CSV table of C-alpha atoms and ligand atoms in Angstrom, one decimal:
chain,number,residue,atom,x,y,z
W,129,UNK,CA,0.0,0.0,0.0
W,130,UNK,CA,1.7,3.2,-1.2
W,131,UNK,CA,-0.7,6.0,-0.4
W,132,UNK,CA,-3.0,5.8,2.6
W,133,UNK,CA,-5.7,8.1,3.8
W,134,UNK,CA,-6.8,7.9,7.5
W,135,UNK,CA,-10.0,9.4,8.9
W,136,UNK,CA,-9.5,9.9,12.6
W,137,UNK,CA,-5.7,10.3,12.4
W,138,UNK,CA,-5.7,12.5,15.5
W,139,UNK,CA,-7.3,9.8,17.6
W,140,UNK,CA,-5.7,6.9,19.6
W,141,UNK,CA,-5.7,4.4,16.7
W,142,UNK,CA,-5.1,6.9,13.9
W,143,UNK,CA,-1.9,8.1,15.5
W,144,UNK,CA,-0.5,4.5,16.0
W,145,UNK,CA,-1.6,3.5,12.5
W,146,UNK,CA,0.1,6.5,10.9
W,147,UNK,CA,3.3,5.7,12.8
W,148,UNK,CA,3.2,2.1,11.6
W,149,UNK,CA,2.5,2.9,8.0
W,150,UNK,CA,5.2,5.6,7.8
W,151,UNK,CA,7.7,3.1,9.4
W,152,UNK,CA,7.1,0.8,6.5
W,153,UNK,CA,7.8,3.5,4.0
W,154,UNK,CA,4.3,4.6,3.0
W,155,UNK,CA,2.9,8.0,2.3
W,156,UNK,CA,0.2,8.9,4.8
W,157,UNK,CA,-2.6,11.5,4.5
W,158,UNK,CA,-4.9,12.3,7.4
W,159,UNK,CA,-8.3,13.9,7.7
W,160,UNK,CA,-8.5,16.6,10.4
W,161,UNK,CA,-11.4,18.8,11.3
W,162,UNK,CA,-11.6,22.5,12.1
W,163,UNK,CA,-11.0,23.3,15.7
W,164,UNK,CA,-10.2,26.5,17.6
W,165,UNK,CA,-7.0,24.9,18.8
W,166,UNK,CA,-4.2,23.9,16.4
W,167,UNK,CA,-2.6,21.6,18.9
W,168,UNK,CA,-3.0,17.9,17.9
W,169,UNK,CA,-1.5,16.2,20.9
W,170,UNK,CA,-1.3,12.7,19.6
W,171,UNK,CA,0.4,13.8,16.5
W,172,UNK,CA,2.6,16.7,17.8
W,173,UNK,CA,4.0,14.6,20.7
W,174,UNK,CA,5.3,11.7,18.6
W,175,UNK,CA,8.7,12.5,17.1
W,176,UNK,CA,8.4,10.2,14.1
W,177,UNK,CA,5.1,11.8,13.1
W,178,UNK,CA,6.4,15.4,13.6
W,179,UNK,CA,9.4,14.4,11.4
W,180,UNK,CA,7.2,12.9,8.7
W,181,UNK,CA,5.1,16.0,8.6
W,182,UNK,CA,8.2,18.2,8.2
W,183,UNK,CA,9.4,15.9,5.3
W,184,UNK,CA,6.0,15.9,3.6
W,185,UNK,CA,5.4,12.1,4.0
W,186,UNK,CA,2.5,12.8,6.4
W,187,UNK,CA,0.0,15.4,5.2
W,188,UNK,CA,-3.2,16.6,6.8
W,189,UNK,CA,-6.3,17.7,5.0
W,190,UNK,CA,-9.4,19.5,6.4
W,191,UNK,CA,-12.7,17.7,6.0
W,192,UNK,CA,-15.6,16.6,8.3
W,193,UNK,CA,-17.7,13.5,8.4
W,194,UNK,CA,-20.8,15.8,8.2
W,195,UNK,CA,-19.7,17.4,5.0
W,196,UNK,CA,-19.9,15.1,1.9
W,197,UNK,CA,-18.2,17.6,-0.4
W,198,UNK,CA,-15.2,17.9,1.8
W,199,UNK,CA,-14.8,14.1,1.9
W,200,UNK,CA,-15.2,13.8,-1.8
W,201,UNK,CA,-12.6,16.5,-2.4
W,202,UNK,CA,-10.0,14.8,-0.1
W,203,UNK,CA,-10.5,11.4,-1.7
W,204,UNK,CA,-10.2,12.9,-5.2
W,205,UNK,CA,-7.1,14.9,-4.3
W,206,UNK,CA,-5.3,12.1,-2.5
W,207,UNK,CA,-6.3,9.2,-4.7
W,208,UNK,CA,-5.5,6.7,-1.9
W,209,UNK,CA,-4.7,3.1,-2.4
W,210,UNK,CA,-6.2,2.4,1.1
W,211,UNK,CA,-8.5,4.3,3.4
W,212,UNK,CA,-8.8,3.5,7.1
W,213,UNK,CA,-12.0,5.0,8.4
W,214,UNK,CA,-11.5,5.4,12.1
W,215,UNK,CA,-13.2,8.7,12.7
W,216,UNK,CA,-16.4,9.3,14.7
W,217,UNK,CA,-18.0,9.9,18.1
W,218,UNK,CA,-16.8,6.7,19.9
W,219,UNK,CA,-17.8,7.2,23.5
W,220,UNK,CA,-20.7,4.9,24.5
W,221,UNK,CA,-22.0,6.9,27.4
W,222,UNK,CA,-21.8,10.2,25.5
W,223,UNK,CA,-23.8,8.6,22.7
W,224,UNK,CA,-26.8,8.6,25.0
W,225,UNK,CA,-26.4,12.3,25.4
W,226,UNK,CA,-25.6,13.0,21.7
W,227,UNK,CA,-27.6,10.3,19.9
W,228,UNK,CA,-28.2,12.3,16.7
W,229,UNK,CA,-24.6,13.6,16.4
W,230,UNK,CA,-23.4,10.0,17.0
W,231,UNK,CA,-25.7,8.7,14.2
W,232,UNK,CA,-24.6,11.4,11.9
W,233,UNK,CA,-20.9,11.1,12.4
W,234,UNK,CA,-20.5,7.4,12.9
W,235,UNK,CA,-23.4,6.2,10.8
W,236,UNK,CA,-24.0,8.6,8.0
W,237,UNK,CA,-20.3,9.7,8.0
W,238,UNK,CA,-19.5,6.2,6.9
W,239,UNK,CA,-22.0,6.3,4.1
W,240,UNK,CA,-20.5,9.7,2.9
W,241,UNK,CA,-17.0,8.3,2.8
W,242,UNK,CA,-18.1,5.0,1.1
W,243,UNK,CA,-19.8,7.1,-1.6
W,244,UNK,CA,-16.7,9.3,-1.9
W,245,UNK,CA,-14.7,6.2,-2.6
W,246,UNK,CA,-17.2,4.6,-4.9
W,247,UNK,CA,-17.4,7.7,-7.0
W,248,UNK,CA,-13.8,9.0,-6.8
W,249,UNK,CA,-11.5,6.0,-6.1
W,250,UNK,CA,-13.3,2.7,-6.6
W,251,UNK,CA,-10.1,0.7,-6.5
W,252,UNK,CA,-9.2,2.1,-3.1
W,253,UNK,CA,-9.3,-0.5,-0.3
W,254,UNK,CA,-11.7,0.6,2.5
W,255,UNK,CA,-11.4,-0.4,6.2
W,256,UNK,CA,-14.1,0.4,8.8
W,257,UNK,CA,-13.4,0.3,12.5
W,258,UNK,CA,-16.5,-1.6,13.7
W,259,UNK,CA,-16.9,-2.7,17.3
W,260,UNK,CA,-17.8,-5.4,19.7
W,261,UNK,CA,-20.6,-3.1,20.9
W,262,UNK,CA,-22.7,-4.3,17.9
W,263,UNK,CA,-23.4,-7.6,19.8
W,264,UNK,CA,-25.0,-5.8,22.7
W,265,UNK,CA,-25.5,-8.1,25.6
W,266,UNK,CA,-24.1,-11.1,23.6
W,267,UNK,CA,-26.1,-14.3,23.2
W,268,UNK,CA,-23.0,-16.4,23.1
W,269,UNK,CA,-19.4,-16.3,24.4
W,270,UNK,CA,-16.9,-15.8,22.9
W,271,UNK,CA,-18.3,-13.5,20.2
W,272,UNK,CA,-17.3,-14.1,16.6
W,273,UNK,CA,-18.1,-12.8,13.1
W,274,UNK,CA,-21.3,-14.8,13.1
W,275,UNK,CA,-22.7,-13.7,16.5
W,276,UNK,CA,-26.1,-12.0,16.1
W,277,UNK,CA,-26.1,-8.1,16.1
W,278,UNK,CA,-28.2,-6.6,18.9
W,279,UNK,CA,-27.0,-3.1,19.8
W,280,UNK,CA,-28.1,-1.5,23.1
W,281,UNK,CA,-26.8,2.0,22.8
W,282,UNK,CA,-26.9,4.8,20.1
W,283,UNK,CA,-23.2,4.4,19.3
W,284,UNK,CA,-23.6,0.6,18.7
W,285,UNK,CA,-26.7,1.2,16.5
W,286,UNK,CA,-24.7,3.7,14.4
W,287,UNK,CA,-21.9,1.1,14.0
W,288,UNK,CA,-24.3,-1.6,13.0
W,289,UNK,CA,-25.6,0.7,10.2
W,290,UNK,CA,-22.0,1.4,9.2
W,291,UNK,CA,-21.1,-2.3,9.2
W,292,UNK,CA,-24.1,-3.1,7.1
W,293,UNK,CA,-23.1,-0.4,4.6
W,294,UNK,CA,-19.6,-1.9,4.3
W,295,UNK,CA,-21.2,-5.3,3.5
W,296,UNK,CA,-23.6,-3.7,1.0
W,297,UNK,CA,-20.9,-1.7,-0.8
W,298,UNK,CA,-18.7,-4.9,-1.0
W,299,UNK,CA,-21.5,-7.0,-2.4
W,300,UNK,CA,-23.4,-4.5,-4.6
W,301,UNK,CA,-20.6,-2.2,-5.8
W,302,UNK,CA,-17.7,-4.6,-5.7
W,303,UNK,CA,-15.6,-2.4,-3.4
W,304,UNK,CA,-12.7,-3.9,-1.5
W,305,UNK,CA,-14.5,-2.9,1.7
W,306,UNK,CA,-13.8,-4.6,5.0
W,307,UNK,CA,-14.5,-4.2,8.7
W,308,UNK,CA,-12.5,-5.0,11.8
W,309,UNK,CA,-14.9,-5.9,14.6
W,310,UNK,CA,-12.7,-4.3,17.3
W,311,UNK,CA,-12.9,-5.2,20.9
W,312,UNK,CA,-11.7,-2.6,23.5
W,313,UNK,CA,-8.1,-1.6,22.9
W,314,UNK,CA,-6.2,0.8,25.1
W,315,UNK,CA,-2.9,2.6,25.4
W,316,UNK,CA,-1.3,5.6,26.9
W,317,UNK,CA,-3.0,7.6,24.1
W,318,UNK,CA,-6.5,6.5,25.0
W,319,UNK,CA,-8.9,9.3,25.7
W,320,UNK,CA,-8.9,10.4,29.3
W,321,UNK,CA,-12.7,9.7,29.7
W,322,UNK,CA,-12.4,5.9,29.0
W,323,UNK,CA,-12.2,3.7,32.0
W,324,UNK,CA,-8.7,2.3,31.6
W,325,UNK,CA,-7.0,5.6,31.0
W,326,UNK,CA,-9.0,7.2,33.8
W,327,UNK,CA,-7.9,4.4,36.2
W,328,UNK,CA,-4.2,4.5,35.1
W,329,UNK,CA,-4.1,8.2,35.4
W,330,UNK,CA,-5.7,8.2,38.8
W,331,UNK,CA,-3.4,5.5,40.2
W,332,UNK,CA,-0.3,7.5,39.1
W,333,UNK,CA,-1.7,10.8,40.5
W,334,UNK,CA,-2.8,9.2,43.8
W,335,UNK,CA,0.6,7.6,44.2
W,336,UNK,CA,2.3,11.0,43.7
W,337,UNK,CA,-0.1,12.6,46.2
W,338,UNK,CA,-1.8,14.8,43.7
W,339,UNK,CA,-5.3,13.2,44.2
W,340,UNK,CA,-6.8,10.9,46.8
W,341,UNK,CA,-9.8,9.3,45.0
W,342,UNK,CA,-11.2,8.3,41.6
W,343,UNK,CA,-14.9,8.2,40.9
W,344,UNK,CA,-16.1,5.3,38.7
W,345,UNK,CA,-19.6,4.2,37.6
W,346,UNK,CA,-19.2,0.5,38.4
W,347,UNK,CA,-16.5,-2.2,38.9
W,348,UNK,CA,-18.5,-5.1,37.6
W,349,UNK,CA,-18.4,-5.1,33.8
W,350,UNK,CA,-15.9,-7.3,32.0
W,351,UNK,CA,-14.1,-6.4,28.8
W,352,UNK,CA,-11.8,-8.0,26.3
W,353,UNK,CA,-9.0,-5.4,26.6
W,354,UNK,CA,-6.1,-5.4,24.1
W,355,UNK,CA,-3.3,-3.0,23.2
W,356,UNK,CA,-4.0,-0.5,20.4
W,357,UNK,CA,-0.6,-1.1,18.8
W,358,UNK,CA,-1.5,-4.8,18.3
W,359,UNK,CA,-5.0,-3.8,17.0
W,360,UNK,CA,-3.7,-1.4,14.3
W,361,UNK,CA,-1.4,-4.2,13.0
W,362,UNK,CA,-4.6,-6.3,12.6
W,363,UNK,CA,-6.3,-3.5,10.7
W,364,UNK,CA,-3.5,-3.5,8.1
W,365,UNK,CA,-3.5,-7.3,7.8
W,366,UNK,CA,-7.2,-7.1,7.0
W,367,UNK,CA,-6.7,-4.7,4.1
W,368,UNK,CA,-3.6,-6.7,2.9
W,369,UNK,CA,-5.7,-9.9,2.6
W,370,UNK,CA,-6.4,-11.4,-0.8
W,371,UNK,CA,-10.2,-10.9,-0.5
W,372,UNK,CA,-12.3,-8.4,1.4
W,373,UNK,CA,-13.9,-9.7,4.6
W,374,UNK,CA,-14.8,-8.9,8.2
W,375,UNK,CA,-12.7,-10.0,11.1
W,376,UNK,CA,-12.9,-9.9,14.9
W,377,UNK,CA,-9.8,-8.4,16.5
W,378,UNK,CA,-9.7,-9.3,20.1
W,379,UNK,CA,-7.5,-11.1,22.7
W,380,UNK,CA,-10.0,-13.8,23.7
W,381,UNK,CA,-9.5,-13.0,27.4
W,382,UNK,CA,-11.8,-11.0,29.6
W,383,UNK,CA,-11.3,-8.9,32.8
W,384,UNK,CA,-13.5,-6.8,35.0
W,385,UNK,CA,-13.1,-3.1,35.7
W,386,UNK,CA,-12.2,-4.2,39.3
W,387,UNK,CA,-9.4,-6.3,37.9
W,388,UNK,CA,-8.0,-3.3,36.0
W,389,UNK,CA,-8.2,-1.2,39.2
W,390,UNK,CA,-6.5,-3.9,41.3
W,391,UNK,CA,-3.6,-4.3,38.9
W,392,UNK,CA,-3.1,-0.6,38.3
W,393,UNK,CA,-3.1,0.3,42.0
W,394,UNK,CA,-0.9,-2.7,42.9
W,395,UNK,CA,1.7,-1.3,40.4
W,396,UNK,CA,1.9,1.9,42.4
W,397,UNK,CA,1.9,0.1,45.8
W,398,UNK,CA,-1.7,1.0,46.7
W,399,UNK,CA,-5.0,-0.9,47.5
W,400,UNK,CA,-7.6,0.3,45.0
W,401,UNK,CA,-10.4,-0.2,47.7
W,402,UNK,CA,-9.1,2.8,49.6
W,403,UNK,CA,-9.2,5.1,46.5
W,404,UNK,CA,-12.2,4.1,44.4
W,405,UNK,CA,-15.6,5.8,45.0
W,406,UNK,CA,-18.7,4.5,43.1
W,407,UNK,CA,-20.5,7.4,41.5
W,408,UNK,CA,-23.8,7.1,39.6
W,409,UNK,CA,-22.7,10.1,37.4
W,410,UNK,CA,-20.5,7.6,35.5
W,411,UNK,CA,-23.0,4.8,35.3
W,412,UNK,CA,-24.9,4.1,32.0
W,413,UNK,CA,-28.7,3.6,31.4
W,414,UNK,CA,-27.7,0.1,30.1
W,415,UNK,CA,-24.3,-1.5,30.0
W,416,UNK,CA,-22.9,-4.7,28.5
W,417,UNK,CA,-21.9,-7.1,31.3
W,418,UNK,CA,-19.1,-8.9,29.5
W,419,UNK,CA,-17.4,-9.0,26.1
W,420,UNK,CA,-15.0,-11.7,25.0
W,421,UNK,CA,-13.9,-12.0,21.4
W,422,UNK,CA,-13.0,-15.1,19.3
W,423,UNK,CA,-10.0,-13.9,17.2
W,424,UNK,CA,-9.5,-17.4,15.6
W,425,UNK,CA,-10.6,-16.3,12.1
W,426,UNK,CA,-8.0,-13.4,12.1
W,427,UNK,CA,-5.3,-15.9,13.2
W,428,UNK,CA,-6.2,-18.6,10.8
W,429,UNK,CA,-6.6,-16.4,7.7
W,430,UNK,CA,-4.3,-13.4,8.4
W,431,UNK,CA,-1.8,-14.8,11.0
W,432,UNK,CA,-2.8,-12.0,13.3
W,433,UNK,CA,-3.0,-12.3,17.1
W,434,UNK,CA,-2.9,-10.0,20.1
W,435,UNK,CA,0.5,-10.1,21.6
W,436,UNK,CA,0.2,-7.9,24.7
W,437,UNK,CA,-1.2,-9.6,27.9
W,438,UNK,CA,-3.5,-7.7,30.2
W,439,UNK,CA,-1.0,-7.1,33.1
W,440,UNK,CA,1.5,-5.8,30.6
W,441,UNK,CA,-1.0,-3.4,29.1
W,442,UNK,CA,-2.0,-2.1,32.5
W,443,UNK,CA,1.7,-1.6,33.4
W,444,UNK,CA,2.6,0.2,30.3
W,445,UNK,CA,-0.4,2.6,30.8
W,446,UNK,CA,0.4,3.3,34.5
W,447,UNK,CA,4.1,3.8,33.8
W,448,UNK,CA,3.4,6.2,31.0
W,449,UNK,CA,1.2,8.2,33.4
W,450,UNK,CA,4.0,8.2,36.0
W,451,UNK,CA,6.5,9.5,33.4
W,452,UNK,CA,4.1,12.2,32.3
W,453,UNK,CA,4.0,13.5,35.9
D,298,NAP,P1,-10.8,8.3,19.3
D,298,NAP,O1,-9.5,8.4,20.0
D,298,NAP,O2,-12.1,8.8,19.9
D,298,NAP,O3,-10.6,9.1,17.9
D,298,NAP,C1,-11.7,9.5,17.1
D,298,NAP,C2,-11.2,10.3,15.9
D,298,NAP,O4,-12.4,10.6,15.1
D,298,NAP,C3,-10.5,11.6,16.3
D,298,NAP,O5,-9.4,11.7,15.4
D,298,NAP,C4,-11.6,12.6,16.0
D,298,NAP,O6,-11.0,13.9,15.7
D,298,NAP,C5,-12.2,12.0,14.8
D,298,NAP,N1,-13.6,12.6,14.5
D,298,NAP,C6,-14.6,12.6,15.4
D,298,NAP,N2,-15.7,13.1,14.8
D,298,NAP,C7,-15.3,13.6,13.6
D,298,NAP,C8,-15.9,14.3,12.5
D,298,NAP,N3,-17.1,14.7,12.6
D,298,NAP,N4,-15.2,14.6,11.4
D,298,NAP,C9,-13.9,14.2,11.3
D,298,NAP,N5,-13.2,13.5,12.3
D,298,NAP,C10,-13.9,13.2,13.4
D,298,NAP,O7,-11.1,6.8,18.8
D,298,NAP,P2,-10.1,5.5,18.8
D,298,NAP,O8,-10.1,4.9,20.1
D,298,NAP,O9,-8.9,5.9,18.1
D,298,NAP,O10,-11.0,4.5,17.8
D,298,NAP,C11,-10.9,4.6,16.4
D,298,NAP,C12,-12.1,4.0,15.8
D,298,NAP,O11,-12.3,2.6,16.3
D,298,NAP,C13,-13.4,4.7,16.2
D,298,NAP,O12,-14.3,4.7,15.1
D,298,NAP,C14,-14.0,3.8,17.3
D,298,NAP,O13,-15.5,3.9,17.3
D,298,NAP,C15,-13.6,2.4,16.8
D,298,NAP,N6,-13.4,1.5,17.9
D,298,NAP,C16,-12.5,1.8,18.9
D,298,NAP,C17,-12.4,0.9,20.0
D,298,NAP,C18,-11.4,1.1,21.1
D,298,NAP,O14,-11.4,0.3,22.1
D,298,NAP,N7,-10.5,2.1,21.0
D,298,NAP,C19,-13.1,-0.3,20.0
D,298,NAP,C20,-14.0,-0.6,18.9
D,298,NAP,C21,-14.1,0.3,17.9
D,298,NAP,P3,-10.7,15.0,16.9
D,298,NAP,O15,-9.3,14.6,17.4
D,298,NAP,O16,-10.7,16.2,16.1
D,298,NAP,O17,-11.7,14.8,18.0
D,299,F7E,O1,-16.0,1.6,29.5
D,299,F7E,C1,-17.3,0.9,32.8
D,299,F7E,C2,-18.3,1.2,31.7
D,299,F7E,O2,-15.9,3.8,28.3
D,299,F7E,C3,-15.7,0.3,29.8
D,299,F7E,C4,-15.0,2.4,23.2
D,299,F7E,O3,-13.8,2.5,22.7
D,299,F7E,O4,-14.9,0.0,23.6
D,299,F7E,C5,-15.1,1.3,24.3
D,299,F7E,O5,-16.4,1.3,24.9
D,299,F7E,C6,-16.5,-0.2,31.0
D,299,F7E,C7,-18.0,0.0,30.8
D,299,F7E,O6,-15.3,1.6,27.1
D,299,F7E,C8,-16.5,4.1,34.3
D,299,F7E,O7,-19.7,1.3,32.2
D,299,F7E,C9,-17.1,2.1,35.0
D,299,F7E,O8,-18.7,-1.1,31.2
D,299,F7E,O9,-13.8,2.5,28.8
D,299,F7E,P1,-15.2,2.5,28.4
D,299,F7E,P2,-16.6,0.9,26.4
D,299,F7E,O10,-17.9,1.5,26.8
D,299,F7E,O11,-16.4,-0.5,26.6
D,299,F7E,C10,-15.9,-0.3,22.6
D,299,F7E,C11,-15.5,-1.6,22.1
D,299,F7E,C12,-16.0,0.8,21.6
D,299,F7E,O12,-16.3,0.5,20.5
D,299,F7E,C13,-16.1,2.2,22.1
D,299,F7E,O13,-15.8,3.1,21.1
D,299,F7E,O14,-16.2,0.5,32.1
D,299,F7E,N1,-17.0,2.1,33.6
D,299,F7E,N2,-16.8,3.4,35.4
D,299,F7E,C14,-16.7,3.3,33.2
D,299,F7E,N3,-16.4,3.8,32.0
D,299,F7E,C15,-16.1,5.1,31.8
D,299,F7E,N4,-15.8,5.6,30.6
D,299,F7E,N5,-15.9,5.9,32.9
D,299,F7E,C16,-16.1,5.5,34.2
D,299,F7E,O15,-16.0,6.2,35.1
């Protein structure tokens, strides 16, 4: 893949994906949206990305998922060989507060990009970041590519629509369109209002005496947590396959929010029970009890597997927070 376009390049996954593609010698273009601040922390703070921008191997283009003409213009201008569509409102709890915006950016935004590709670059390979949230409260465990879709929040409903579109454009229009059904994946670049980053940050700040407590909605839910660096490798493997298809990218192992707290606070020599306060402000109207992915198809057909165990993931996140202080 020579020329790649990434929507959501300023996000957690987009920044790691850009780094990985640039390291293998590609030319990377990213879609950014207008903002009152020019700082793009996840791009500006990574030396390899700053250097690539200075050398012109990484270029940013203004567009927005709500603006078809801007997406069409970028696709026409860049003429990408591959497009990784990672952009959208991706916070589950916030999707209950911004349901229409979530549907527009995550759902219709995908339609607008697929149309831009169909009309402007039909040979471009297209990747959608789908999600384990599409299974809702799953009817089977582990969840695979054939598990029934039963979304229980506006974000998941928008992603089901986006996933269905990818399948329709693959079948009806012959696009090389694929989806990764991504289970939770985390890193030091995770947004601060997702539970793993929130806990890692709190553990570090509490250990340094900057805070005393962290407020969480619940300790009960279990998630299949992987490392974002592993996940973006899987995304590339999906687009490098011989034929377009959809794949679960997961670790196959599940842990509770309480497990995450216990490991994170143990790393800094504390007992989480003395520092966690349950607070209904962070609870959701409905929540998925447990996710666990079956990544066997990705391993069998693509040779991809998650390489970073849970304890190592927690450690690298807490240590990054300690360094940042
Ligand atoms: P993220 O950190 O929240 O990044 C989202 C990106 O989308 C940001 O670059 C954001 O730009 C951009 N964006 C949002 N609305 C936009 C709009 N209207 N127009 C243009 N760009 C817009 O998300 P992530 O964790 O990297 O996840 C990447 C993708 O994977 C998302 O689609 C997410 O739903 C999906 N996913 C993630 C996980 C996970 O565990 N991380 C799991 C399953 C699926 P700004 O920087 O300007 O806000
Ligand atoms: O919550 C519970 C919360 O917000 C994980 C997104 O990337 O992965 C992510 O969605 C669990 C939930 O991630 C707090 O109720 C408790 O049970 O970190 P999260 P998520 O909702 O699983 C999926 C696969 C995506 O696709 C999404 O884009 O932790 N929890 N207390 C809390 N969660 C948050 N955020 N904050 C709390 O205080």
